[in-house]
Coordinates of C-alpha atoms in Angstrom, one line a residue:
Chain A
M18 CA 166.4 -152.8 82.5
E19 CA 163.1 -154.6 82.1
I20 CA 160.5 -153.0 79.9
K21 CA 156.8 -153.0 80.6
V22 CA 154.2 -151.7 78.2
I23 CA 151.0 -150.8 79.9
I24 CA 147.9 -149.8 77.8
I25 CA 145.2 -147.8 79.6
H26 CA 142.0 -147.4 77.6
S27 CA 138.4 -148.0 78.4
S28 CA 137.7 -149.5 74.9
E29 CA 138.4 -153.2 74.9
I30 CA 138.6 -153.2 71.1
I31 CA 141.4 -150.6 71.2
Q32 CA 143.2 -152.4 74.0
Q33 CA 143.2 -155.7 72.2
G34 CA 144.1 -154.0 68.9
L35 CA 147.1 -152.3 70.3
Y36 CA 148.0 -155.4 72.3
S37 CA 148.2 -157.5 69.2
I38 CA 150.0 -154.8 67.1
I39 CA 152.7 -154.5 69.8
E40 CA 153.0 -158.3 70.1
N41 CA 153.3 -158.5 66.4
L42 CA 155.9 -155.8 66.0
F43 CA 158.0 -156.4 69.1
D44 CA 157.0 -159.8 70.4
H45 CA 156.2 -158.0 73.7
E46 CA 153.2 -158.7 75.9
S47 CA 151.5 -155.6 77.2
V48 CA 149.4 -155.2 80.4
L49 CA 145.9 -154.0 79.7
L50 CA 144.0 -151.7 82.0
Q51 CA 140.7 -149.9 81.7
T52 CA 141.1 -147.1 84.2
T53 CA 144.1 -145.1 85.5
A54 CA 143.1 -146.2 89.1
E55 CA 144.0 -149.8 88.2
L56 CA 147.6 -148.7 88.0
N57 CA 147.6 -148.8 91.8
N58 CA 147.6 -152.6 91.5
Y59 CA 151.0 -152.5 89.9
Q60 CA 152.9 -150.3 92.3
T61 CA 155.5 -152.9 93.2
I62 CA 157.2 -152.7 89.8
S63 CA 160.5 -151.1 90.3
G64 CA 163.7 -150.5 88.3
A65 CA 161.9 -151.0 85.1
K66 CA 161.3 -148.9 82.0
I67 CA 157.6 -148.4 81.8
I68 CA 155.9 -147.3 78.6
L69 CA 152.4 -146.1 79.3
L70 CA 150.0 -145.8 76.4
V71 CA 147.1 -143.8 77.7
D72 CA 143.7 -142.7 76.4
A73 CA 144.2 -138.9 76.0
Q74 CA 140.6 -138.4 77.4
L75 CA 141.7 -139.9 80.8
D76 CA 143.1 -138.0 83.6
H77 CA 146.8 -138.2 82.7
E78 CA 147.8 -135.7 85.3
M79 CA 147.2 -138.4 87.8
I80 CA 149.4 -140.7 85.7
S81 CA 152.4 -138.5 85.6
N82 CA 152.2 -138.2 89.4
T83 CA 151.9 -142.0 90.0
P84 CA 154.4 -143.4 92.6
L85 CA 155.6 -145.7 89.8
S86 CA 157.6 -142.8 88.4
K87 CA 159.7 -142.7 91.6
H88 CA 161.2 -146.2 91.1
N89 CA 161.0 -146.6 87.3
S90 CA 161.7 -144.6 84.2
L91 CA 158.3 -143.7 82.8
S92 CA 157.4 -142.7 79.2
I93 CA 153.8 -141.6 78.6
I94 CA 152.3 -141.7 75.2
L95 CA 148.8 -140.4 74.6
I96 CA 146.3 -142.2 72.4
R97 CA 144.2 -139.6 70.6
N98 CA 140.9 -139.8 68.9
H99 CA 140.5 -138.8 65.2
S100 CA 138.3 -135.9 66.3
E101 CA 140.8 -134.4 68.6
A102 CA 142.5 -131.2 67.4
K103 CA 146.1 -131.7 66.3
T104 CA 148.0 -130.0 69.1
C105 CA 151.3 -131.7 68.5
Q106 CA 153.7 -131.6 65.6
E107 CA 153.6 -134.3 63.0
N108 CA 155.5 -137.4 64.3
C109 CA 156.0 -136.1 67.8
D110 CA 157.0 -138.7 70.5
C111 CA 154.3 -138.0 73.0
C112 CA 151.1 -139.1 71.2
F113 CA 149.5 -140.9 68.3
Y114 CA 146.1 -141.0 66.6
L115 CA 143.8 -143.9 66.3
S116 CA 143.8 -143.2 62.6
D117 CA 147.6 -143.6 62.4
S118 CA 149.3 -146.6 60.7
K119 CA 151.0 -149.5 62.2
S120 CA 154.3 -148.2 61.0
R121 CA 153.7 -145.0 63.0
I122 CA 153.4 -147.1 66.1
Y123 CA 156.6 -148.9 65.2
D124 CA 158.5 -145.7 64.8
L125 CA 157.2 -144.3 68.0
L126 CA 157.9 -147.4 70.2
N127 CA 161.0 -148.7 68.5
P128 CA 163.5 -146.2 70.0
L129 CA 162.0 -146.9 73.5
L130 CA 162.3 -150.7 73.1
I131 CA 165.6 -150.7 71.3
N132 CA 167.6 -148.5 73.6
E133 CA 167.2 -151.2 76.2
S134 CA 169.1 -154.0 74.5
N135 CA 172.0 -151.6 73.8
N136 CA 172.4 -150.9 77.5
S137 CA 172.5 -154.5 78.5
E138 CA 175.2 -155.2 76.0
N139 CA 177.5 -152.6 77.5
S140 CA 177.5 -154.2 80.9
S141 CA 178.2 -157.7 79.7
S142 CA 182.0 -157.7 79.9
S143 CA 183.0 -160.2 82.6
L144 CA 186.7 -159.7 82.5
L145 CA 188.1 -158.6 85.8
T146 CA 191.0 -156.3 86.2
D147 CA 194.1 -157.5 88.0
R148 CA 193.2 -155.4 91.0
E149 CA 189.7 -156.9 91.1
I150 CA 191.1 -160.4 90.9
E151 CA 193.2 -159.5 94.0
V152 CA 190.1 -158.4 95.8
V153 CA 188.1 -161.6 94.8
K154 CA 190.9 -163.8 96.2
L155 CA 190.8 -162.0 99.5
V156 CA 187.0 -162.1 99.7
A157 CA 187.3 -165.8 99.0
F158 CA 189.6 -166.2 102.0
G159 CA 186.8 -164.6 104.1
K160 CA 188.6 -161.3 104.7
T161 CA 186.5 -158.3 105.6
N162 CA 186.5 -155.0 103.6
K163 CA 188.7 -153.5 106.3
E164 CA 191.2 -156.3 106.1
I165 CA 191.3 -156.1 102.3
A166 CA 191.8 -152.4 102.4
E167 CA 194.8 -152.8 104.8
E168 CA 196.3 -155.6 102.8
L169 CA 196.1 -153.8 99.5
F170 CA 196.9 -150.3 100.9
I171 CA 193.7 -148.8 99.6
S172 CA 190.7 -147.2 101.3
I173 CA 187.6 -149.1 102.4
H174 CA 185.7 -146.9 100.0
T175 CA 187.8 -148.2 97.1
V176 CA 187.3 -151.8 98.2
I177 CA 183.6 -151.3 98.2
S178 CA 183.7 -149.9 94.8
H179 CA 185.8 -152.8 93.5
R180 CA 183.4 -155.3 95.0
K181 CA 180.4 -153.5 93.4
N182 CA 182.2 -153.7 90.0
I183 CA 183.0 -157.4 90.5
T184 CA 179.4 -158.3 91.3
E185 CA 178.2 -156.4 88.3
K186 CA 180.7 -158.0 86.0
L187 CA 180.4 -161.6 87.2
G188 CA 176.7 -161.5 88.2
I189 CA 177.7 -163.1 91.5
K190 CA 176.4 -161.5 94.7
S191 CA 177.1 -163.6 97.7
I192 CA 180.5 -164.1 99.3
S193 CA 180.4 -167.9 99.0
G194 CA 179.4 -167.5 95.4
L195 CA 182.6 -165.4 94.8
T196 CA 184.6 -168.1 96.6
V197 CA 183.2 -170.7 94.3
Y198 CA 184.2 -168.5 91.3
A199 CA 187.7 -168.1 92.7
I200 CA 188.1 -171.9 93.2
L201 CA 186.7 -172.7 89.7
N202 CA 189.1 -170.3 88.1
N203 CA 192.1 -171.4 90.1
L204 CA 192.5 -168.0 91.7
I205 CA 193.2 -169.6 95.0
D206 CA 195.3 -172.7 95.6
T207 CA 193.1 -175.4 97.0
S208 CA 195.8 -178.1 97.2
T209 CA 196.7 -177.1 100.7
L210 CA 193.3 -176.3 102.1
D211 CA 189.8 -177.8 102.1
P212 CA 187.6 -175.9 99.7
E213 CA 184.6 -176.9 101.8
S214 CA 185.8 -174.9 104.7
L215 CA 186.0 -171.8 102.5
I216 CA 182.6 -171.9 100.9
Chain B
M211 CA 147.5 -160.4 79.8
E212 CA 144.1 -160.9 81.5
L213 CA 143.5 -161.7 85.1
F214 CA 141.8 -165.0 86.1
D215 CA 138.4 -164.5 87.6
K216 CA 135.6 -166.6 89.2
N217 CA 134.3 -167.7 85.8
T218 CA 137.7 -168.9 84.5
R219 CA 137.7 -172.6 83.8
M220 CA 140.3 -174.5 85.9
T221 CA 141.6 -176.1 82.7
E222 CA 142.3 -172.6 81.2
L223 CA 144.2 -171.7 84.3
V224 CA 146.5 -174.7 83.9
Y225 CA 147.0 -174.2 80.2
A226 CA 147.8 -170.5 80.8
N227 CA 150.6 -171.5 83.3
Y228 CA 151.5 -175.0 84.2
L229 CA 153.8 -173.7 86.9
L230 CA 150.6 -173.1 88.9
L231 CA 150.1 -176.8 89.4
P232 CA 151.9 -177.0 92.7
V233 CA 150.1 -173.8 93.8
L234 CA 146.7 -175.6 93.2
N235 CA 147.8 -178.5 95.2
R236 CA 148.6 -176.2 98.1
F237 CA 144.9 -175.3 98.1
G238 CA 144.0 -179.0 98.2
I239 CA 143.0 -178.9 94.5
S240 CA 143.8 -181.9 92.3
L241 CA 143.2 -182.4 88.5
G242 CA 140.3 -183.9 86.7
F243 CA 138.5 -180.6 86.4
Q244 CA 136.0 -181.4 83.6
D245 CA 134.3 -178.0 82.9
K246 CA 134.5 -176.6 86.4
S247 CA 135.2 -173.0 86.9
V248 CA 137.3 -171.4 89.7
F249 CA 134.0 -170.6 91.5
D250 CA 132.8 -174.2 91.2
V251 CA 136.0 -175.7 92.6
C252 CA 136.4 -173.1 95.4
T253 CA 132.8 -173.7 96.5
E254 CA 133.2 -177.4 96.4
K255 CA 136.5 -177.4 98.4
K256 CA 135.4 -174.5 100.7
I257 CA 138.3 -172.4 99.6
D258 CA 138.3 -168.6 100.1
M259 CA 137.9 -167.7 96.4
N260 CA 139.2 -164.1 96.6
F261 CA 142.3 -165.3 98.3
F262 CA 142.8 -168.1 95.8
L263 CA 142.4 -165.7 92.9
A264 CA 144.8 -163.2 94.4
I265 CA 147.4 -165.9 94.9
V266 CA 147.1 -167.4 91.3
N267 CA 146.9 -164.0 89.7
T268 CA 150.0 -162.5 91.4
F269 CA 151.9 -165.8 90.7
H270 CA 151.0 -165.8 87.1
Q271 CA 151.4 -162.1 86.4
H272 CA 154.4 -160.8 88.2
E273 CA 153.5 -157.1 87.6
Y274 CA 150.0 -157.5 89.2
F275 CA 150.2 -156.9 92.9
P276 CA 147.2 -155.3 94.5
E277 CA 148.8 -154.7 97.9
D278 CA 145.7 -153.2 99.6
E279 CA 143.5 -156.1 98.7
L280 CA 146.2 -158.7 99.6
Q281 CA 146.7 -157.2 103.0
S282 CA 143.0 -157.4 103.7
F283 CA 143.2 -161.2 103.9
S284 CA 143.5 -162.7 107.4
S285 CA 146.9 -163.7 108.8
N286 CA 145.6 -167.2 109.3
L287 CA 144.8 -167.6 105.6
I288 CA 148.2 -166.2 104.5
I289 CA 150.2 -168.2 107.0
D290 CA 148.3 -171.4 106.1
Y291 CA 149.3 -170.9 102.5
L292 CA 152.9 -170.1 103.4
R293 CA 153.2 -173.2 105.6
K294 CA 151.9 -175.4 102.8
S295 CA 154.5 -173.9 100.5
H296 CA 157.2 -174.6 103.0
L297 CA 156.1 -178.2 103.2
D298 CA 156.3 -178.4 99.4
F299 CA 159.8 -177.0 99.4
L300 CA 161.0 -179.4 102.0
K301 CA 159.2 -182.6 100.9
D302 CA 159.2 -182.0 97.1
S303 CA 161.3 -179.2 95.6
L304 CA 164.5 -179.6 97.5
P305 CA 164.7 -183.5 97.4
N306 CA 164.0 -183.4 93.7
I307 CA 166.7 -180.8 93.1
E308 CA 169.1 -182.9 95.0
V309 CA 168.5 -186.0 93.0
L310 CA 169.0 -184.1 89.8
L311 CA 172.2 -182.4 91.1
L312 CA 173.6 -185.7 92.2
K313 CA 173.1 -187.0 88.6
V314 CA 175.0 -184.1 87.2
V315 CA 177.8 -184.6 89.7
E316 CA 178.1 -188.3 89.0
S317 CA 178.2 -187.6 85.3
S318 CA 181.4 -185.6 85.6
K319 CA 184.9 -186.5 86.6
S320 CA 185.8 -183.0 87.5
N321 CA 186.1 -181.9 91.0
D322 CA 184.4 -178.6 90.1
L323 CA 181.0 -180.3 90.4
K324 CA 181.8 -181.2 94.0
I325 CA 182.4 -177.5 94.7
I326 CA 179.0 -176.7 93.2
Q327 CA 177.5 -179.3 95.4
T328 CA 179.1 -177.8 98.5
F329 CA 177.8 -174.4 97.5
Y330 CA 174.3 -175.9 97.1
N331 CA 174.5 -177.5 100.5
K332 CA 175.5 -174.2 102.0
Y333 CA 172.5 -172.6 100.3
K334 CA 170.2 -175.3 101.5
E335 CA 171.4 -175.0 105.1
E336 CA 170.6 -171.3 105.1
L337 CA 167.2 -171.8 103.5
L338 CA 166.3 -174.5 106.0
E339 CA 167.3 -172.3 108.9
H340 CA 165.3 -169.5 107.5
I341 CA 162.2 -171.7 107.1
K342 CA 162.6 -173.2 110.6
D343 CA 162.9 -169.7 112.1
E344 CA 159.6 -168.7 110.4
E345 CA 157.8 -171.8 111.4
E346 CA 158.9 -171.8 115.0
N347 CA 159.1 -168.1 115.8
A348 CA 157.6 -165.7 113.3
F349 CA 154.4 -167.5 112.3
P350 CA 153.4 -168.4 115.9
Y351 CA 154.0 -164.8 116.9
V352 CA 151.8 -163.5 114.1
L353 CA 149.0 -165.9 114.9
E354 CA 149.1 -165.0 118.6
L355 CA 149.2 -161.3 117.7
Q356 CA 146.2 -161.7 115.5
K357 CA 144.3 -163.4 118.3
V358 CA 145.2 -160.7 120.8
Y359 CA 144.1 -158.1 118.3
E360 CA 140.8 -159.7 117.5
L361 CA 139.9 -160.5 121.2
N362 CA 141.1 -157.0 122.2
I363 CA 143.2 -158.4 125.0
N364 CA 144.5 -155.6 127.3
P365 CA 147.2 -155.2 128.6
L366 CA 149.2 -157.0 125.9
P367 CA 150.8 -160.3 127.0
K368 CA 154.5 -159.8 127.6
H369 CA 155.8 -162.0 124.8
I370 CA 153.7 -159.9 122.4
A371 CA 154.5 -156.5 123.8
N372 CA 158.3 -157.2 123.8
Y373 CA 158.6 -158.2 120.2
S374 CA 157.9 -157.0 116.7
I375 CA 157.7 -158.8 113.4
Q376 CA 160.9 -157.0 112.3
S377 CA 162.8 -158.8 115.0
F378 CA 161.8 -162.1 113.5
E379 CA 161.5 -161.6 109.7
K380 CA 164.9 -161.0 108.3
E381 CA 165.1 -160.0 104.7
H382 CA 165.3 -162.8 102.2
T383 CA 168.0 -161.2 100.2
N384 CA 170.9 -163.4 101.5
V385 CA 169.2 -166.7 100.7
D386 CA 167.9 -165.5 97.4
E387 CA 171.4 -164.2 96.4
K388 CA 172.9 -167.7 96.8
L389 CA 170.3 -169.3 94.6
F390 CA 170.8 -166.7 91.9
D391 CA 174.6 -167.2 92.1
L392 CA 174.3 -170.9 91.9
K393 CA 172.4 -170.7 88.6
N394 CA 174.7 -168.0 87.3
I395 CA 177.9 -169.8 88.1
I396 CA 176.7 -173.0 86.3
I397 CA 175.5 -171.1 83.3
K398 CA 178.4 -168.7 83.0
F399 CA 181.6 -170.1 84.5
L400 CA 181.5 -173.9 85.1
Q401 CA 183.4 -175.9 82.6
P402 CA 180.8 -178.2 81.0
S403 CA 182.4 -181.5 81.9
Y404 CA 179.0 -183.1 82.7
N405 CA 176.1 -184.7 80.9
D406 CA 174.2 -181.8 79.3
K407 CA 170.8 -183.4 79.6
Y408 CA 171.1 -184.0 83.3
C409 CA 172.3 -180.4 83.8
N410 CA 169.3 -179.1 81.8
E411 CA 166.9 -181.0 84.0
F412 CA 168.6 -179.7 87.1
L413 CA 168.5 -176.1 85.8
F414 CA 164.8 -176.4 84.8
K415 CA 164.0 -177.4 88.3
L416 CA 166.1 -174.7 89.8
F417 CA 164.5 -172.0 87.7
Q418 CA 161.1 -173.3 88.7
F419 CA 162.0 -173.4 92.3
E420 CA 163.4 -169.8 92.1
R421 CA 160.2 -168.6 90.7
D422 CA 158.2 -170.3 93.4
L423 CA 160.4 -169.0 96.1
T424 CA 160.3 -165.4 94.8
D425 CA 156.6 -165.5 94.8
H426 CA 156.6 -166.9 98.3
A427 CA 159.1 -164.3 99.6
R428 CA 157.0 -161.6 98.1
I429 CA 153.9 -162.7 100.0
E430 CA 155.9 -162.6 103.2
D431 CA 157.7 -159.4 102.7
K432 CA 155.0 -157.4 100.9
I433 CA 151.8 -158.8 102.4
L434 CA 152.4 -160.5 105.7
V435 CA 155.0 -158.2 107.2
P436 CA 153.3 -154.9 106.3
K437 CA 150.0 -156.2 107.6
V438 CA 151.5 -157.3 110.9
I439 CA 153.3 -153.9 111.3
E440 CA 149.9 -152.2 110.9
I441 CA 148.4 -154.4 113.6
E442 CA 151.4 -153.8 115.9
K443 CA 151.1 -150.0 115.4
E444 CA 147.4 -150.1 116.2
L445 CA 147.9 -152.2 119.3
K446 CA 150.7 -150.0 120.6
N447 CA 148.8 -146.8 120.0
G448 CA 145.8 -148.2 121.8
N449 CA 147.7 -149.0 124.9

């Protein structure tokens, strides 16, 4: 999942300061906004993990209701002034103070940014099961899901689920792409037929 | 990241993102900027500055996409830009990609590269068909619809009344998928029996093209189509 850090604060000094701290610590470029209304210009983001750092003085009700939360996983962290009363526990995960140290920001953001790379590692195995290889072969020959189901004596639903797993494992989405994969890996015998006619 | 504005120097814009170079050309802008700002160049070339800024900002910053503002631009302006991009793809990007791919193919003795080439040709065929369909059907329809809307022509001409943009503009997903697969197959699964340097050049170009194409598709799917749907709704309700 892609990660976006968005900083919303009216003070340019604070914006730029946080921006460079985050860039320094995580080598991550943040988006800088002055008002919560500017979030409307970013509504097309979807499927991302968004970390919003927001001035606690701003209307953060509106932020938690942003349509962005429908299509993304949203974490909101409030930026508090020194003068604000301490309402949270020490080292909570929902806010920090302008007087806090850089290491506090590191501790706060690190779990949010780290958790991401673990996830992507889990899905990186590209080994297909024997059954999935059978399905790839049949797809390469241009068979429909229904035909594949009949040939392998499984339900269409199962075929669809195999195909979804195959696409996730290989990172190949199109039918001709899968055909190319099958030919390159010698899953189908191309000595008797013209590969061009299959792709 | 900060947005470009009317005071941004043209040189800054290029230094910030050199992939914008072909985008500038589409607006009829060439290099040799001296100290000119976006405002200076747009005034000089009679370019709609707000539209120019919207296009370069959304291209440069993928997260930035002010839909309401973008949909406020006229269909003519949007289509003009899309047509220039098409021309770029046909006359520049695709021929370049093909020359580079051919070099990779010729540097290898393996038949696998031929398979890749076949896959590329299949992709290109689909892309060309898609572009042709837009140029010949979708764009003329939109321009005509815009005219009917502006001149308040009533009743609607038949060829307008009987169609909707959704019947023309098919989703881009199929075409995009193949380009994505092409890259992925080469990077992940193809045995490297070719000249590495040639393959890098080919992939650089492919990545750049993919980026350009994604931006292009986004303008069509997220700006032009919703805008036209709004006009269609209004026209149908008015009649």
